[in-house]
């Protein structure tokens, strides 16, 4: 059973099924960083690196390096590096400790037990094939020295002159052993749970206990609490590494290609939320907050659109106020309708007498 490969793939999916966002304080550097990193090549490289890291141990600089080739691309690039020499004792060596530990560290005996259980299950399947025990007289001779055979498709047999027990005919005994499905399934499920628990993942992450019924984001988070904790821990290591390597990327890009994109601080790495809120639930919450007069239009907009920046939020709030007729002039700047040019429905601007 390829559970080790499933764990490595699930670890990569938890981190990079949606790519992280890297931001810097220089607009020119931000545009350059987006052009370089927001590509399918980089995204697939991160998935590949995370999967290898989960299996072998280690993160970020171990699997990424900065390269450039002016004939290939007009900017610096990140190149994944495959390292295949993990060692558990590295954790005790200061220079090698960042190479990390594998997700499979300590679960090797359980993986062996899982393979043994599946082998036993498959052996039961092989032994459960139906077999017939027939008398020697029912066999067809293949000639002197060629033994005899039984034709299970033959429909007519000649009665043999042989001794029988009472009035019963010559016996043909069917033999078929039972397959211990329940025992093997329960053993496999317990071993798999132990492996996932030791590796730091929740069974629902791998599709277990999925009855097909729709669930909310809160229910998903509750079911996959262990996986979410592991993702949060891993994202800290990857965020630190991606920040350092992307800062080096900008430095090389500026030096080699003369972009002039300078940053005063390393890029900030933000991983997106894995479980997105249900839009219908957010809409109901915003409506209740509005009806209860317990949240402003700005708070509600930020709740429904957490990925928006200040300009988008301010523009949306203004549109809501205009559409609902709640947009009023600034009292501090209001000097009357005659000076401001504003009008109220049904009234003319005031004129001097």
Coordinates of C-alpha atoms in Angstrom, one line a residue:
X1 CA 0.0 0.0 0.0
X2 CA 1.7 3.3 -1.1
X3 CA 0.7 5.2 2.1
X4 CA 4.2 6.8 2.3
X5 CA 3.7 8.4 -1.1
X6 CA 0.2 9.5 -0.2
X7 CA 1.5 11.3 2.9
X8 CA 4.2 13.1 0.9
X9 CA 1.7 14.2 -1.7
X10 CA -0.8 15.3 0.9
X11 CA 1.9 17.4 2.7
X12 CA 2.7 19.2 -0.6
X13 CA -1.0 19.8 -1.3
X14 CA -1.6 21.2 2.1
X15 CA 1.1 23.8 1.6
X16 CA 1.0 24.6 -2.1
X17 CA -2.3 23.6 -3.6
X18 CA -2.7 27.4 -3.7
X19 CA 0.6 29.3 -4.0
X20 CA 1.7 31.7 -1.3
X21 CA 1.7 35.5 -1.8
X22 CA 5.1 37.3 -1.5
X23 CA 5.0 41.1 -1.0
X24 CA 7.8 43.8 -0.8
X25 CA 7.8 47.5 0.0
X26 CA 9.0 48.6 -3.5
X27 CA 6.4 48.6 -6.3
X28 CA 9.0 48.0 -8.9
X29 CA 10.4 45.1 -7.0
X30 CA 6.9 43.8 -6.4
X31 CA 6.1 43.8 -10.1
X32 CA 9.4 42.1 -10.8
X33 CA 8.8 39.5 -8.1
X34 CA 5.3 38.7 -9.4
X35 CA 6.6 38.3 -13.0
X36 CA 9.3 35.8 -11.8
X37 CA 7.3 33.8 -9.2
X38 CA 3.7 33.8 -10.5
X39 CA 4.4 31.1 -13.2
X40 CA 3.3 27.5 -13.5
X41 CA 6.9 26.4 -13.4
X42 CA 7.5 27.9 -10.0
X43 CA 4.2 26.7 -8.6
X44 CA 4.8 23.1 -9.8
X45 CA 8.4 23.4 -8.5
X46 CA 7.2 24.3 -5.0
X47 CA 4.8 21.3 -5.1
X48 CA 7.6 19.0 -6.2
X49 CA 10.0 20.4 -3.6
X50 CA 7.5 20.1 -0.8
X51 CA 6.7 16.5 -1.7
X52 CA 10.4 15.5 -1.7
X53 CA 10.9 17.4 1.5
X54 CA 8.1 15.5 3.2
X55 CA 9.6 12.2 2.3
X56 CA 13.3 13.0 2.8
X57 CA 13.3 15.9 5.3
X58 CA 14.2 19.5 4.9
X59 CA 12.8 22.6 3.4
X60 CA 13.5 25.8 1.4
X61 CA 17.2 26.5 0.5
X62 CA 17.9 22.8 0.5
X63 CA 15.7 22.4 -2.6
X64 CA 15.9 25.9 -4.2
X65 CA 18.8 27.9 -5.7
X66 CA 19.0 31.1 -7.7
X67 CA 20.2 30.8 -11.3
X68 CA 20.2 33.0 -14.4
X69 CA 20.6 32.7 -18.1
X70 CA 20.2 35.8 -20.2
X71 CA 19.7 33.8 -23.3
X72 CA 16.8 31.9 -21.7
X73 CA 15.0 34.5 -19.6
X74 CA 15.5 38.2 -19.0
X75 CA 15.4 37.7 -15.2
X76 CA 16.8 35.5 -12.5
X77 CA 15.1 32.2 -11.8
X78 CA 14.6 29.7 -9.0
X79 CA 15.7 26.2 -9.7
X80 CA 14.5 23.2 -7.6
X81 CA 17.3 20.9 -6.3
X82 CA 16.6 17.3 -5.5
X83 CA 18.6 16.1 -2.4
X84 CA 18.6 12.4 -1.7
X85 CA 20.8 12.0 1.3
X86 CA 18.7 12.5 4.5
X87 CA 20.1 11.4 7.8
X88 CA 18.3 11.4 11.2
X89 CA 21.4 12.4 13.2
X90 CA 21.6 15.7 11.2
X91 CA 19.1 17.1 13.7
X92 CA 21.9 17.2 16.3
X93 CA 24.4 19.0 14.1
X94 CA 24.0 22.8 14.1
X95 CA 25.0 23.2 10.5
X96 CA 22.8 20.4 9.3
X97 CA 19.8 20.7 11.6
X98 CA 17.8 22.9 9.2
X99 CA 17.7 20.0 6.8
X100 CA 14.8 18.8 9.0
X101 CA 13.2 15.4 9.5
X102 CA 11.0 13.4 7.3
X103 CA 7.3 13.0 7.8
X104 CA 8.0 9.2 7.8
X105 CA 10.6 9.4 10.6
X106 CA 9.6 6.8 13.3
X107 CA 6.7 5.2 11.3
X108 CA 8.8 2.7 9.3
X109 CA 7.9 -0.2 11.6
X110 CA 4.2 0.7 11.2
X111 CA 4.5 0.9 7.4
X112 CA 6.1 -2.6 7.5
X113 CA 3.2 -3.9 9.6
X114 CA 0.7 -2.4 7.1
X115 CA 2.4 -4.2 4.2
X116 CA 2.4 -7.4 6.2
X117 CA -1.3 -7.1 7.0
X118 CA -2.2 -6.5 3.3
X119 CA 0.0 -9.5 2.4
X120 CA -2.0 -11.6 4.8
X121 CA -5.3 -10.3 3.4
X122 CA -4.2 -11.1 -0.2
X123 CA -3.1 -14.6 1.0
X124 CA -6.6 -15.1 2.3
X125 CA -8.0 -14.1 -1.1
X126 CA -5.7 -16.6 -2.9
X127 CA -6.6 -19.4 -0.5
X128 CA -10.3 -18.7 -0.8
X129 CA -10.5 -19.9 -4.4
X130 CA -13.0 -22.7 -4.7
X131 CA -11.4 -26.2 -5.1
X132 CA -13.0 -29.6 -5.7
X133 CA -11.8 -32.9 -4.1
X134 CA -12.9 -35.7 -6.4
X135 CA -12.4 -39.5 -6.2
X136 CA -9.6 -41.0 -8.3
X137 CA -12.2 -42.9 -10.4
X138 CA -13.5 -39.6 -11.6
X139 CA -10.3 -38.6 -13.2
X140 CA -9.5 -39.1 -16.8
X141 CA -6.2 -40.9 -17.6
X142 CA -3.9 -39.1 -19.9
X143 CA -2.0 -42.2 -20.8
X144 CA 0.7 -44.3 -19.2
X145 CA 3.0 -42.1 -17.2
X146 CA 0.9 -39.0 -17.9
X147 CA -1.2 -38.9 -14.7
X148 CA -4.8 -38.0 -14.8
X149 CA -6.9 -34.9 -15.0
X150 CA -10.4 -33.6 -14.0
X151 CA -12.6 -31.8 -16.5
X152 CA -14.9 -29.5 -14.5
X153 CA -16.9 -28.7 -17.7
X154 CA -17.9 -32.3 -18.4
X155 CA -21.6 -32.8 -18.0
X156 CA -22.0 -36.6 -18.4
X157 CA -20.2 -39.3 -16.4
X158 CA -20.3 -43.1 -16.6
X159 CA -21.3 -44.8 -13.5
X160 CA -18.4 -46.6 -11.9
X161 CA -18.5 -50.0 -10.2
X162 CA -17.1 -49.0 -6.8
X163 CA -17.9 -49.2 -3.2
X164 CA -19.9 -46.5 -1.7
X165 CA -21.1 -45.5 1.8
X166 CA -24.7 -46.7 2.1
X167 CA -26.9 -45.3 -0.7
X168 CA -24.7 -42.2 -1.2
X169 CA -22.8 -41.8 -4.5
X170 CA -19.1 -41.2 -4.8
X171 CA -18.4 -37.9 -3.0
X172 CA -17.2 -34.7 -4.7
X173 CA -16.2 -32.3 -1.9
X174 CA -16.1 -28.5 -2.5
X175 CA -13.5 -26.7 -0.4
X176 CA -13.5 -22.9 -0.1
X177 CA -11.9 -21.0 2.8
X178 CA -13.4 -17.8 4.2
X179 CA -11.8 -14.4 3.6
X180 CA -11.3 -12.6 7.0
X181 CA -12.4 -9.3 5.6
X182 CA -13.5 -7.7 8.8
X183 CA -10.4 -8.7 10.8
X184 CA -8.1 -7.4 8.1
X185 CA -10.0 -4.2 7.5
X186 CA -10.0 -3.3 11.2
X187 CA -6.3 -4.1 11.5
X188 CA -5.5 -1.9 8.5
X189 CA -7.6 1.0 9.7
X190 CA -5.9 0.9 13.1
X191 CA -2.4 0.8 11.6
X192 CA -3.2 3.6 9.2
X193 CA -4.6 5.8 12.0
X194 CA -1.4 5.2 14.0
X195 CA 0.8 6.1 11.1
X196 CA -1.1 9.3 10.3
X197 CA -1.2 10.2 14.0
X198 CA 2.5 9.8 14.3
X199 CA 3.2 11.7 11.1
X200 CA 0.9 14.6 12.2
X201 CA -2.1 14.2 9.9
X202 CA -5.8 13.6 10.2
X203 CA -7.5 10.7 8.4
X204 CA -10.1 13.0 6.7
X205 CA -7.2 14.6 4.8
X206 CA -6.9 11.3 3.0
X207 CA -10.6 10.9 2.2
X208 CA -11.5 8.7 5.2
X209 CA -15.0 9.0 6.6
X210 CA -16.2 11.0 3.6
X211 CA -19.9 10.3 3.1
X212 CA -20.3 12.8 0.4
X213 CA -22.5 15.1 2.5
X214 CA -21.6 18.9 2.2
X215 CA -19.7 20.3 5.1
X216 CA -18.8 23.8 6.2
X217 CA -15.4 25.3 6.5
X218 CA -15.7 25.1 10.3
X219 CA -16.5 21.4 10.1
X220 CA -13.5 20.8 7.8
X221 CA -11.2 22.6 10.2
X222 CA -12.5 20.6 13.2
X223 CA -12.1 17.3 11.4
X224 CA -8.6 18.1 10.1
X225 CA -7.2 19.7 13.2
X226 CA -4.0 17.6 13.2
X227 CA -3.3 18.3 9.5
X228 CA -3.9 22.0 10.0
X229 CA -1.4 22.1 12.9
X230 CA 1.2 20.4 10.8
X231 CA 0.5 22.7 7.9
X232 CA 0.9 25.8 10.2
X233 CA 4.2 24.5 11.5
X234 CA 5.6 23.7 8.1
X235 CA 4.4 27.0 6.6
X236 CA 6.6 28.8 9.2
X237 CA 9.7 27.0 7.9
X238 CA 8.8 27.5 4.3
X239 CA 7.9 31.2 4.8
X240 CA 11.3 31.9 6.3
X241 CA 13.1 30.0 3.6
X242 CA 11.0 31.5 0.7
X243 CA 11.6 35.0 2.1
X244 CA 15.4 34.5 2.2
X245 CA 15.6 32.9 -1.2
X246 CA 13.3 35.4 -2.9
X247 CA 15.4 38.3 -1.3
X248 CA 18.5 36.7 -2.9
X249 CA 16.6 36.3 -6.1
X250 CA 15.9 40.1 -6.2
X251 CA 19.5 40.9 -5.4
X252 CA 20.8 38.7 -8.2
X253 CA 18.1 40.0 -10.6
X254 CA 19.1 43.6 -9.8
X255 CA 22.8 43.0 -10.1
X256 CA 22.8 40.9 -13.3
X257 CA 19.9 42.5 -15.2
X258 CA 20.1 46.1 -13.8
X259 CA 16.5 46.4 -12.8
X260 CA 17.2 48.9 -9.9
X261 CA 14.5 47.1 -7.8
X262 CA 15.8 47.6 -4.3
X263 CA 14.0 46.4 -1.1
X264 CA 14.7 47.5 2.4
X265 CA 13.4 44.3 4.0
X266 CA 13.0 40.6 3.0
X267 CA 9.7 39.8 1.2
X268 CA 6.7 38.9 3.4
X269 CA 5.3 35.5 2.7
X270 CA 1.6 34.8 3.4
X271 CA 0.0 31.4 2.9
X272 CA -3.7 31.5 1.9
X273 CA -6.3 29.9 4.2
X274 CA -6.8 26.3 3.2
X275 CA -10.5 26.3 4.0
X276 CA -12.4 29.2 2.4
X277 CA -15.5 30.5 4.2
X278 CA -18.9 29.6 2.8
X279 CA -20.1 32.7 0.8
X280 CA -23.7 32.0 1.8
X281 CA -22.7 31.9 5.5
X282 CA -20.7 35.1 5.2
X283 CA -23.7 36.8 3.5
X284 CA -26.0 35.7 6.3
X285 CA -23.6 36.9 9.0
X286 CA -23.1 40.3 7.3
X287 CA -26.9 40.7 7.0
X288 CA -27.4 39.9 10.7
X289 CA -24.7 42.3 11.7
X290 CA -26.3 45.0 9.6
X291 CA -29.8 44.3 11.0
X292 CA -28.4 44.4 14.6
X293 CA -26.5 47.6 13.9
X294 CA -23.4 46.0 15.3
X295 CA -21.0 46.4 12.4
X296 CA -20.2 49.2 10.0
X297 CA -20.3 48.8 6.2
X298 CA -16.5 48.8 6.2
X299 CA -16.4 45.9 8.7
X300 CA -18.9 43.9 6.7
X301 CA -17.0 44.5 3.4
X302 CA -13.8 43.4 5.0
X303 CA -15.5 40.3 6.4
X304 CA -16.9 39.2 3.0
X305 CA -13.7 40.2 1.0
X306 CA -10.7 39.5 3.3
X307 CA -8.3 39.6 0.4
X308 CA -9.1 43.2 -0.6
X309 CA -6.8 46.1 0.1
X310 CA -7.7 49.6 1.3
X311 CA -8.6 51.1 -2.1
X312 CA -11.0 48.2 -3.0
X313 CA -12.6 48.3 0.5
X314 CA -13.1 52.1 0.4
X315 CA -14.5 52.1 -3.1
X316 CA -17.0 49.3 -2.2
X317 CA -18.1 51.0 1.0
X318 CA -18.8 54.2 -1.0
X319 CA -20.8 52.3 -3.6
X320 CA -22.9 50.7 -0.8
X321 CA -23.6 54.1 0.8
X322 CA -24.5 55.6 -2.6
X323 CA -26.8 52.8 -3.5
X324 CA -28.6 52.9 -0.2
X325 CA -28.9 56.7 -0.1
X326 CA -26.8 57.0 3.0
X327 CA -24.0 59.0 1.5
X328 CA -24.1 62.5 3.0
X329 CA -21.8 65.5 2.7
X330 CA -19.0 65.9 5.2
X331 CA -20.4 68.1 8.0
X332 CA -17.1 69.9 8.6
X333 CA -16.9 71.0 4.9
X334 CA -20.6 71.7 4.4
X335 CA -21.4 75.4 3.9
X336 CA -25.0 75.2 2.6
X337 CA -26.5 74.1 -0.6
X338 CA -25.8 77.4 -2.4
X339 CA -22.1 77.1 -1.9
X340 CA -21.7 73.3 -2.2
X341 CA -24.1 72.9 -5.2
X342 CA -25.8 69.9 -3.4
X343 CA -29.5 69.5 -3.5
X344 CA -32.1 67.6 -1.5
X345 CA -35.0 65.9 -3.3
X346 CA -37.9 68.3 -3.7
X347 CA -35.9 71.4 -2.6
X348 CA -34.1 74.0 -4.6
X349 CA -30.6 75.3 -3.5
X350 CA -30.9 78.4 -1.3
X351 CA -30.5 81.8 -3.1
X352 CA -29.5 85.0 -1.6
X353 CA -32.2 87.7 -1.1

